[in-house]
Amino acid sequence: MFTFSEENYLKTIYHLSEHSEKGVSTNAIAKKIETKASSVTDMIKKLAEKEVLVYKKYQGVTLTKKGKKTAAMIVRKHRLWEVFLVEKLNFNWDEVHDVAEQLEHIKSQKLIDEMDALLGFPTVDPHGDLIPDKEGNLHPTKNRLLSSLEKNESGICTGVDDSSSAFLQFLDKQGIALGKQITVIEKEPFDDSITIKIDDREMAISKKIATNLYLKTDDHL
Amino acid sequence: MFTFSEENYLKTIYHLSEHSEKGVSTNAIAKKIETKASSVTDMIKKLAEKEVLVYKKYQGVTLTKKGKKTAAMIVRKHRLWEVFLVEKLNFNWDEVHDVAEQLEHIKSQKLIDEMDALLGFPTVDPHGDLIPDKEGNLHPTKNRLLSSLEKNESGICTGVDDSSSAFLQFLDKQGIALGKQITVIEKEPFDDSITIKIDDREMAISKKIATNLYLKTDDHL
DNA sequence: AAATATTTTTAGGGTTGTCTAAAAATTATT
DNA sequence: AATAATTTTTAGACAACCCTAAAAATATTT
Ligand SMILES: [Mn+2]
Ligand SMILES: [Mn+2]
Ligand SMILES: [Mn+2]
Ligand SMILES: [Mn+2]
């Protein structure tokens, strides 16, 4: 079990590790956490003791596997709470962060699992940041046109290019909505039409539609 | 702003004050909070300093108006979170307390207001305890049979006496469900039937139904 | 009213997490 | 390579909150 302060350090180091390969410097941590370098040194010694990071004097720190997972779970909680606040409690995306900073420290596995389910297992938060899965892994997604998917690939409908109401109404009539899973069953080179499966129904989609519909796909890196 | 620890002391003293008129003793607080009497003395000195309670050496403590309201808001949050966990996240009523102990310390007025609205402004928690209102006041309610209400009184449907599935199905068909507000429009002495308003519809209710349906009413003591 | 038992406070100390100031190590500049 | 600048660590201290042991006040018995 970690204290709020320990969790904040872990999360910060996790974020700082994302965009650089080397160890994270004491000063970088101090800046992000708005504390003094000497306080950081104290804390990273304690965290090294707890084996969530590796620390060599003057060389910065690197998270261990355990540390990475612990940090990812805090980020997961933070982002799930942000989704909750926006989706269920009418918060704007720009007013959720401070509350999520508090909520991310609540300890209850059931709470976070149920929240995940209530929200429909979201993969991105209101700022577009990826939500780590239960194992702490990120699943990078790209928004791709339906027309760019190969046979047997699938994805979740995320948006449209042409947002004319005629097009949106057409999608609605076909039962194609944001969040629905679509699998490519067949691609027809003759007219570039595509057969898809949605809600266990199969249907043919014209080239025009397929080049206007965005899906997010799990690329698993 | 109060620390978690200060909030826990305030909440404990608030609860201990409910069932006795005199000042709350150091030992009583220590017992509830599972700490030592000497620690309690330290803390109540600090809280007296902050003017949330009155402390006279060896005489126990009494909450000030400010202290009472602060404590009531913590209890309000605790109980609203308990309702949320049961109603929205499939918790059982006996597994919500520990998580609520954590969640009650989250600071965000909007969070608690929106939560209140999402839950339909509940007045009791899953254990049947009253939820203080936004001003920190309690509104004692009694469960009363619909047949006992006077003309123009209203209440929220809380349960049934006869729980046979025939009766429940009848209620369902009439659109009478737990949580719905019912107002008595007219009482007919001739056959003891009652005209009620529910969801802006008026309907006649027979004596048999009216003596099997419990409502909770605001008695405002 | 004394003596005894209980409650409460004080005195002194420990841990966590923070700070400032000074020393040590590393990095950049000349 | 020597010097200067920067980063990092150490040393010592402080506030919040908790503890144990002893002293003081209050309550209960005799
Ligand atoms: Mn955020
Ligand atoms: Mn975010
Ligand atoms: Mn509770
Ligand atoms: Mn409760």
PDB file of N, CA, C and O and ligand atoms in Angstrom, chain B residues 78-79 82 96-98 100-101 125 127 129, ligand 3:
ATOM      1  N   HIS B  78     -20.630  11.180   2.844  1.00  0.00           N
ATOM      2  CA  HIS B  78     -20.508   9.751   3.145  1.00  0.00           C
ATOM      3  C   HIS B  78     -21.761   8.999   2.700  1.00  0.00           C
ATOM      4  O   HIS B  78     -21.681   7.990   1.988  1.00  0.00           O
ATOM      5  N   ARG B  79     -22.901   9.513   3.076  1.00  0.00           N
ATOM      6  CA  ARG B  79     -24.143   8.784   2.809  1.00  0.00           C
ATOM      7  C   ARG B  79     -24.559   8.865   1.349  1.00  0.00           C
ATOM      8  O   ARG B  79     -25.099   7.893   0.801  1.00  0.00           O
ATOM      9  N   GLU B  82     -22.568   6.342  -0.370  1.00  0.00           N
ATOM     10  CA  GLU B  82     -23.086   4.999  -0.117  1.00  0.00           C
ATOM     11  C   GLU B  82     -24.271   4.689  -1.031  1.00  0.00           C
ATOM     12  O   GLU B  82     -24.377   3.587  -1.581  1.00  0.00           O
ATOM     13  N   VAL B  96     -20.260  -1.042   1.487  1.00  0.00           N
ATOM     14  CA  VAL B  96     -20.025   0.329   1.027  1.00  0.00           C
ATOM     15  C   VAL B  96     -19.276   1.207   2.028  1.00  0.00           C
ATOM     16  O   VAL B  96     -18.643   2.192   1.649  1.00  0.00           O
ATOM     17  N   HIS B  97     -19.332   0.832   3.311  1.00  0.00           N
ATOM     18  CA  HIS B  97     -18.860   1.777   4.330  1.00  0.00           C
ATOM     19  C   HIS B  97     -17.385   2.167   4.193  1.00  0.00           C
ATOM     20  O   HIS B  97     -17.040   3.349   4.231  1.00  0.00           O
ATOM     21  N   ASP B  98     -16.517   1.179   4.013  1.00  0.00           N
ATOM     22  CA  ASP B  98     -15.082   1.480   3.952  1.00  0.00           C
ATOM     23  C   ASP B  98     -14.722   2.397   2.783  1.00  0.00           C
ATOM     24  O   ASP B  98     -13.881   3.297   2.926  1.00  0.00           O
ATOM     25  N   ALA B 100     -16.789   4.497   1.365  1.00  0.00           N
ATOM     26  CA  ALA B 100     -17.382   5.811   1.668  1.00  0.00           C
ATOM     27  C   ALA B 100     -16.525   6.588   2.661  1.00  0.00           C
ATOM     28  O   ALA B 100     -16.456   7.817   2.600  1.00  0.00           O
ATOM     29  N   GLU B 101     -15.848   5.867   3.571  1.00  0.00           N
ATOM     30  CA  GLU B 101     -14.938   6.521   4.509  1.00  0.00           C
ATOM     31  C   GLU B 101     -13.844   7.286   3.768  1.00  0.00           C
ATOM     32  O   GLU B 101     -13.364   8.316   4.236  1.00  0.00           O
ATOM     33  N   ASP B 125     -29.753   6.796   3.350  1.00  0.00           N
ATOM     34  CA  ASP B 125     -28.690   5.996   2.746  1.00  0.00           C
ATOM     35  C   ASP B 125     -29.093   4.521   2.795  1.00  0.00           C
ATOM     36  O   ASP B 125     -30.175   4.178   3.275  1.00  0.00           O
ATOM     37  N   HIS B 127     -28.380   2.193   4.618  1.00  0.00           N
ATOM     38  CA  HIS B 127     -28.567   1.623   5.946  1.00  0.00           C
ATOM     39  C   HIS B 127     -29.787   2.231   6.630  1.00  0.00           C
ATOM     40  O   HIS B 127     -30.056   1.954   7.799  1.00  0.00           O
ATOM     41  N   ASP B 129     -30.115   5.435   7.203  1.00  0.00           N
ATOM     42  CA  ASP B 129     -29.758   6.656   7.940  1.00  0.00           C
ATOM     43  C   ASP B 129     -30.067   7.890   7.100  1.00  0.00           C
ATOM     44  O   ASP B 129     -29.906   7.883   5.878  1.00  0.00           O
TER      45      ASP B 129
HETATM   46 MN    MN E   3     -21.138   4.226   6.440  1.00  0.00          MN
END
